[in-house]
Coordinates of C-alpha atoms in Angstrom, one line a residue:
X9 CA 30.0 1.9 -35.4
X10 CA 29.0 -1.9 -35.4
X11 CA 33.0 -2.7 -36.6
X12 CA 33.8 -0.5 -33.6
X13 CA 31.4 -2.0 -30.6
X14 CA 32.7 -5.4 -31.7
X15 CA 36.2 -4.5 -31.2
X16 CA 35.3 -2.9 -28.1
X17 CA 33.4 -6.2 -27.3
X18 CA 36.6 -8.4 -27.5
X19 CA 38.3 -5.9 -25.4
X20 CA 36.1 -6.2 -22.3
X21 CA 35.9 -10.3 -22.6
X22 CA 39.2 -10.6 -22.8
X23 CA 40.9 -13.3 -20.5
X24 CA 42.9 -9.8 -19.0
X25 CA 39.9 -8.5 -17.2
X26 CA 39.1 -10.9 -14.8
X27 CA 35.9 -8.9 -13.7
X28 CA 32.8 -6.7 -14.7
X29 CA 33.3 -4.3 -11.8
X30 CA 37.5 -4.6 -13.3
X31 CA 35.8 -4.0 -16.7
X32 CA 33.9 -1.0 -15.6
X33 CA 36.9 0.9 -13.5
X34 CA 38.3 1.3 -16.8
X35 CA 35.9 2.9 -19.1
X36 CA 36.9 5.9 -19.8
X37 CA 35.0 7.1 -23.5
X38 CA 31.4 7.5 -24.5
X39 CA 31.5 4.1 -26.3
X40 CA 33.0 1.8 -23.6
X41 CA 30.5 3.4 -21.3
X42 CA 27.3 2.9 -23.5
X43 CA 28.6 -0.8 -24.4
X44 CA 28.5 -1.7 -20.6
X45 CA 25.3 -0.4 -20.4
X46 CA 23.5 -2.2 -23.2
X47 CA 25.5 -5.3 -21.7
X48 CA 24.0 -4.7 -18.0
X49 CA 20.8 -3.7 -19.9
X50 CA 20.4 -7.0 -21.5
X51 CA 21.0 -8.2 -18.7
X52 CA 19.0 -7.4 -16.2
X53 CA 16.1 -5.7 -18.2
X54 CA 16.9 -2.2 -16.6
X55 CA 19.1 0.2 -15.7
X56 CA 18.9 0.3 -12.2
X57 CA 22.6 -0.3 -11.0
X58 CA 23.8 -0.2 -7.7
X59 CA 24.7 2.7 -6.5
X60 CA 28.2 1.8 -5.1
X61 CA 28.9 0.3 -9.0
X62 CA 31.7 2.0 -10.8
X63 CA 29.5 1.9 -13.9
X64 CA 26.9 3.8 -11.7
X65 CA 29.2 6.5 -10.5
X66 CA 30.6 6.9 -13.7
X67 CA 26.9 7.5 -15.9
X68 CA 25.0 8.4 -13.4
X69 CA 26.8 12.0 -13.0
X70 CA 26.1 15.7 -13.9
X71 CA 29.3 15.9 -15.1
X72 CA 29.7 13.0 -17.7
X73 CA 26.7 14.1 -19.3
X74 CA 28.1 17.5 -19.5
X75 CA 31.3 15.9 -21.1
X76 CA 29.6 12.9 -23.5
X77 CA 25.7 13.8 -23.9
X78 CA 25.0 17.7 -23.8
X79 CA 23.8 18.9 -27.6
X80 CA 24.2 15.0 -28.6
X81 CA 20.3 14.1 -29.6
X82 CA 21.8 11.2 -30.9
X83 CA 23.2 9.6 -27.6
X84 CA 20.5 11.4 -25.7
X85 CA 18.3 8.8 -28.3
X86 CA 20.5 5.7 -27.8
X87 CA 20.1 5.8 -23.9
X88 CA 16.2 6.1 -24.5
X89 CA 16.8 2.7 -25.9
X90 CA 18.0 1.2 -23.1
X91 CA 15.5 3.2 -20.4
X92 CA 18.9 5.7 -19.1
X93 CA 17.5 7.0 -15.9
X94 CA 18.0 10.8 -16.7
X95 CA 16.9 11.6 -13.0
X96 CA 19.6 10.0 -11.3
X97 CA 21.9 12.5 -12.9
X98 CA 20.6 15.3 -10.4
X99 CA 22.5 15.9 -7.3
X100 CA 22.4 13.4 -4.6
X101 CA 20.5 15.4 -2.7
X102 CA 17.6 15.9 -4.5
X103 CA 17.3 12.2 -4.7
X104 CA 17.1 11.6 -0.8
X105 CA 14.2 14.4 -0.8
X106 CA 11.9 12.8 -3.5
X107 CA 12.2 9.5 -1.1
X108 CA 11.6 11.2 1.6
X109 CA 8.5 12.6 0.4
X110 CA 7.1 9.6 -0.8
X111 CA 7.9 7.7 1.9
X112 CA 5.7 10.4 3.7
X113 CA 3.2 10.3 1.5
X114 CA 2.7 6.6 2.2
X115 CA 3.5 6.3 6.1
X116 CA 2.3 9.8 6.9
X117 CA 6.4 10.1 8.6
X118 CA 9.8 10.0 7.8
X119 CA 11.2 7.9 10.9
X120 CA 12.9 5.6 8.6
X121 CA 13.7 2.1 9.8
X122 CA 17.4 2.0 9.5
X123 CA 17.2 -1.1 7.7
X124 CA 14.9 0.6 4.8
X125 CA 16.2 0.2 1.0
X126 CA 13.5 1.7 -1.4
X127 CA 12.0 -0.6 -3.3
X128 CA 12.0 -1.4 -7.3
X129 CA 8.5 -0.8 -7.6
X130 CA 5.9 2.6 -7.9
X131 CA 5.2 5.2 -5.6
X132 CA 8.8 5.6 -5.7
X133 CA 10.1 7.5 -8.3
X134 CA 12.6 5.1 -10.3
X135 CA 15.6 7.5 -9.3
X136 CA 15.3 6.1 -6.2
X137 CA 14.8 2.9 -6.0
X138 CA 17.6 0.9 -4.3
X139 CA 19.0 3.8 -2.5
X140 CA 19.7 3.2 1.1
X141 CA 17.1 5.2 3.0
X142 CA 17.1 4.2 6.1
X143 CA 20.7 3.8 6.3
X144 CA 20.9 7.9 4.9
X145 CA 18.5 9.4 7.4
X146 CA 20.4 7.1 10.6
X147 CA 23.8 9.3 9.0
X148 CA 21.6 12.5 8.3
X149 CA 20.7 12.3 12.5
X150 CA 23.9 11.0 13.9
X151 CA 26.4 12.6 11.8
X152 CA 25.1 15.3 9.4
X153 CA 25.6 13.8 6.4
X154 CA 24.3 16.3 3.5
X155 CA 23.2 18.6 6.2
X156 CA 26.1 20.5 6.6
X157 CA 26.5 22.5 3.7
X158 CA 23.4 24.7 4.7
X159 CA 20.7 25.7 6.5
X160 CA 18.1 25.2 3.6
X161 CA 18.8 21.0 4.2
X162 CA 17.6 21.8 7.5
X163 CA 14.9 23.7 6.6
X164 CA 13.8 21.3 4.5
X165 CA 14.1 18.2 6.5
X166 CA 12.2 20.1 9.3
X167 CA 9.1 20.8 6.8
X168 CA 9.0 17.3 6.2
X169 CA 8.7 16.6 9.7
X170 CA 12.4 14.8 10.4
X171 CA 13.3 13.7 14.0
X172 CA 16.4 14.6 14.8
X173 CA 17.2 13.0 18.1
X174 CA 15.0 9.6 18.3
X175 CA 12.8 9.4 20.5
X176 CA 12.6 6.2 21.4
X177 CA 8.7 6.3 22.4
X178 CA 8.4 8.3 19.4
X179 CA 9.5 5.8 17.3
X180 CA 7.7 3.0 18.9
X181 CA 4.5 4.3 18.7
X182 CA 5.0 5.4 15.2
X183 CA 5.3 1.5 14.3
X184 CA 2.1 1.1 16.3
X185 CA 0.2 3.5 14.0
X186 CA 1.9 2.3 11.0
X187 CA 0.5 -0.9 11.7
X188 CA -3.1 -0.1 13.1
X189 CA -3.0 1.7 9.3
X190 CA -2.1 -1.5 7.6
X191 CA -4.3 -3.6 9.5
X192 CA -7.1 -1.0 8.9
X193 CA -6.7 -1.6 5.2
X194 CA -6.2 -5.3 5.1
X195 CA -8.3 -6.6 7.5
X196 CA -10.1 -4.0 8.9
X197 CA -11.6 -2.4 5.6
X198 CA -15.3 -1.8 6.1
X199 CA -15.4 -1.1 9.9
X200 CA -15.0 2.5 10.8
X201 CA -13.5 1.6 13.9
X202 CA -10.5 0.1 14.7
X203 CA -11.4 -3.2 15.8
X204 CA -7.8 -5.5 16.6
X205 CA -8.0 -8.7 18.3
X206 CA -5.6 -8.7 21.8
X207 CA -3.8 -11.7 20.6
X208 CA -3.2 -10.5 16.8
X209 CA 0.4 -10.3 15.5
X210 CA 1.7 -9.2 12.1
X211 CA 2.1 -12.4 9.8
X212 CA 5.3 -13.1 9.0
X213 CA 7.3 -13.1 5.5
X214 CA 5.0 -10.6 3.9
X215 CA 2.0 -12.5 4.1
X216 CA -1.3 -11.9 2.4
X217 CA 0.7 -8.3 1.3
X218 CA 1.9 -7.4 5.3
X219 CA 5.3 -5.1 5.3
X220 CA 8.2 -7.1 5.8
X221 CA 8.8 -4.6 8.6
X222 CA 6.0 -5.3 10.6
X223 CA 6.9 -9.3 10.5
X224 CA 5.9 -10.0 14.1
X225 CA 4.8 -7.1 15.3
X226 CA 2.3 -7.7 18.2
X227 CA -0.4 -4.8 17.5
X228 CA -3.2 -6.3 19.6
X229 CA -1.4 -6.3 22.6
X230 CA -0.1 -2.8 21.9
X231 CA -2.9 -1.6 21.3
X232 CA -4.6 -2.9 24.8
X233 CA -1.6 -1.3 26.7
X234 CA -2.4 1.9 25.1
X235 CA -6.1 1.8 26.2
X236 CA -5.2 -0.4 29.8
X237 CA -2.3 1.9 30.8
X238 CA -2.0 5.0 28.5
X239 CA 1.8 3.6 26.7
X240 CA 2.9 6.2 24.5
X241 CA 0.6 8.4 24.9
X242 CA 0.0 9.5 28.1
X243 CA 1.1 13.8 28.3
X244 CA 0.9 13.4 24.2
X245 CA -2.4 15.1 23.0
X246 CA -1.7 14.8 19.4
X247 CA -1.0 11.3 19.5
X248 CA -4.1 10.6 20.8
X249 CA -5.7 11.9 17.9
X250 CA -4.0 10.1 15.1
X251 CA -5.3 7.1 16.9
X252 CA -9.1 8.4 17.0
X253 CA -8.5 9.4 13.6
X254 CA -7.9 6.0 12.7
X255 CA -11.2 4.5 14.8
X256 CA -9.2 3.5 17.8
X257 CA -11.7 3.2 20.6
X258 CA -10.8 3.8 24.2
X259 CA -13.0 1.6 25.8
X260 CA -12.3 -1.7 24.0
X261 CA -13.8 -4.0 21.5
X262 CA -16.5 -5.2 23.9
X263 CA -18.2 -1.7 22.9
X264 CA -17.1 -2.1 19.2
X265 CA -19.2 -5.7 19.5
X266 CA -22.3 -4.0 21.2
X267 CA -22.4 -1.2 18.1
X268 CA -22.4 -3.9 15.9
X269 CA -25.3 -5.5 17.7
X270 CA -27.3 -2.4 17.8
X271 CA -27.0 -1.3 14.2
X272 CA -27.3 -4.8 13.2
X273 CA -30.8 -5.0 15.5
X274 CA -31.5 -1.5 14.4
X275 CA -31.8 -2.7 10.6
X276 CA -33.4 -6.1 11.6
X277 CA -36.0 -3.8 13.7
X278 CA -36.8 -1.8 10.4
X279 CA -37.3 -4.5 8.4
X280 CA -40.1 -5.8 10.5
X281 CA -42.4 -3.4 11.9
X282 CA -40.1 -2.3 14.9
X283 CA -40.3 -6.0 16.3
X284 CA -36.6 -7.1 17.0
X285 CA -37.2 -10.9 17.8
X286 CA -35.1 -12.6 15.1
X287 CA -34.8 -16.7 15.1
X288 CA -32.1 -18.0 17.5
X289 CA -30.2 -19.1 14.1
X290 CA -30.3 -15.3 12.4
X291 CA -27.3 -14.6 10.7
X292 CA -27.0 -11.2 9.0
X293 CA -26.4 -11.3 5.7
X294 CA -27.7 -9.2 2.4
X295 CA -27.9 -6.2 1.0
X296 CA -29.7 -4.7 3.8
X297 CA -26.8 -5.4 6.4
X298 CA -23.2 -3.3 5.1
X299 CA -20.5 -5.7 4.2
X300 CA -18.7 -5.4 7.7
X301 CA -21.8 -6.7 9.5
X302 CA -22.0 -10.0 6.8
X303 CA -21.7 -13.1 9.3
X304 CA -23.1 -11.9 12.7
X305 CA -24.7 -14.0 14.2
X306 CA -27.5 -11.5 15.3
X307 CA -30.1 -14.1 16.7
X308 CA -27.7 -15.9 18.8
X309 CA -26.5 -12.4 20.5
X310 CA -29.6 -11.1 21.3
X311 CA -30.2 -14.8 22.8
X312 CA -27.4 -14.1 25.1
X313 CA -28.7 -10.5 25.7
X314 CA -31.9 -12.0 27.2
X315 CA -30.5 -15.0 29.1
X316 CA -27.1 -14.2 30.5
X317 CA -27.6 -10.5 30.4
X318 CA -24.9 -10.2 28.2
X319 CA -23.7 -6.4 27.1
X320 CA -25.5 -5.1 29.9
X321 CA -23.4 -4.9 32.5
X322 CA -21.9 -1.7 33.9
X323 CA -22.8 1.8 34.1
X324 CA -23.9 1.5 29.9
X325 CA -26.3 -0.9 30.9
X326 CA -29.8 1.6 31.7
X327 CA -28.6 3.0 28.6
X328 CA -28.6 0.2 26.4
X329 CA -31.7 -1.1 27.5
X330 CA -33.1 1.8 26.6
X331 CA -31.7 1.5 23.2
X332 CA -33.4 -2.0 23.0
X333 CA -36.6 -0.4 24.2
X334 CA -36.9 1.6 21.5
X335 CA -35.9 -1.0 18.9
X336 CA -38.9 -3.1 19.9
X337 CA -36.9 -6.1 21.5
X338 CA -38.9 -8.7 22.6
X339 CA -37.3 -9.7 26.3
X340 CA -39.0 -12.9 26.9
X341 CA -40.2 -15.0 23.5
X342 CA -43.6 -17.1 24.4
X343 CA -42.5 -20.9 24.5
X344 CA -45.1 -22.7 22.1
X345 CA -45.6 -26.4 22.5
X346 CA -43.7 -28.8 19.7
X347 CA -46.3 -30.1 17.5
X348 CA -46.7 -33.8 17.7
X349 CA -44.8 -35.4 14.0
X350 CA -47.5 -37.1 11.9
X351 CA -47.7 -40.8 12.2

């Protein structure tokens, strides 16, 4: 066998095959095939190969492991070597599902960006990874690629939740979630509410783990069209729920701020005796404020509360102040004299 795969060797570097991919085209037996394997193998660490390779085409198939592996423990053994990925040898098909469904499983939709190659790396099953996703489901929609050999394609693409005619606003506001989600976990992670600055835009180049996707995306401002002017989902019920599902609030981050202030004050109450009068300098922090409330600057908002009448503006205002009522706020502090330094 070894006298054979060096032979084999000096075939394929030979000065008349000018190529890999040349190389490839010609394999024709069991042993030229496994040789350009454990050659790509070694590599490239893995057996990944493009999908458009002749070496792919030729492996990867039903019917050559019908021909060369079936009843052959021995092969089946040597391709364990090299990590053969068995489950590319099922139909195309089947492959497209199982990306399908993960991608669901971590976007919560299939509207695949055109653009979308699954990546080398887990959820994905490793039968997928490089396959042209987004590229599929643009030819599964515009010209039925796969889908017309039977209605149970259809059927299953419709219990996944496909679009088949893209709707634009659809597709926009999709991104918009997909993003609230990721910002939500990155940034937003101890807050219940969705709390987005106006001016906030996706980094750029994957940064600090973003989607290469969402490079750019401007989420804030989205996000204050949606509650300013109703964009996207105005007449669309159910869209309005995945939002309020993920803590999107429809009247703003000026009543995200107030919450904050009351169940900060609300803790700062408790601790002392129902007398909320904290030092102009408080700044929560401890294990008796929650993570998301670490760095407020509680003394200096209530400050503003009693000067400027800040929060308390508006039809929430009676309300509010009743709120403050009950948490014991002190509305004017008694102004004590500086004591005279020591000489």
């Amino acid at each position: 066998m070894r006298i054979e795969q060096d032979l084999l060797s000096q075939k394929f570097t030979s000065s008349s095959l000018s190529s890999n991919k040349r190389n490839r085209s010609m394999i024709f037996s069991y042993d030229e095939a496994l040789l350009q394997l454990q050659s790509y193998y070694t590599e490239h660490g893995h057996l990944v190969i493009p999908r458009n390779d002749p070496l792919a085409k030729l492996c990867y198939d039903y019917g050559w492991w019908q021909e060369f592996i079936k009843d052959r423990p021995e092969r089946v053994a040597e391709l364990n070597e090299i990590n053969f990925i068995w489950g590319r040898l099922q139909s195309e098909w089947n492959i497209v599902v199982e990306a399908l469904c993960t991608y669901k499983s971590i976007h919560d939709h299939i509207d695949v960006p055109s653009s979308f190659v699954v990546p080398h790396s887990q959820p994905f099953p490793i039968a997928t990874w490089s396959l042209p996703l987004g590229r599929i489901v643009s030819n599964i929609r515009l010209r039925n690629f796969y889908v017309n050999k039977g209605e149970s394609r259809v059927m299953q693409l419709d219990g996944l939740g496909f679009v088949w005619h893209r709707d634009k606003s659809e597709q926009k506001f999709q991104m918009t979630i997909y993003a609230a989600r990721e910002y939500k976990v990155r940034v937003n992670r101890e807050g219940r509410a969705l709390k987005v600055p106006q001016r906030f835009v996706v980094p750029e180049n994957g940064k600090d783990g973003w989607p290469l996707e969402l490079a750019g995306f401007r989420l804030g401002e989205k996000l204050t069209a949606i509650r300013q002017k109703g964009l996207y989902v105005k007449n669309f019920p159910h869209r309005r729920q995945q939002l309020e599902e993920l803590g999107f609030q429809w009247a703003g981050n000026s009543s995200l701020n107030w919450l904050e202030v009351v169940h900060a004050a609300a803790i700062y109450s408790r601790q002392h005796d129902r007398v909320l009068n904290p030092p102009d300098n408080f700044v929560c922090s401890g294990d008796a404020f929650p993570d998301y409330l670490h760095g407020l600057p509680l003394g200096l908002r209530l400050k503003d509360v009693r000067l400027k009448g800040r929060y308390l503006q508006g039809e929430t205002a009676p309300k509010r102040r009743e709120q403050l009522d009950a948490l014991g706020f002190v509305w004017k502090k008694k102004r004590g004299r500086r004591k005279k330094s020591e000489s």
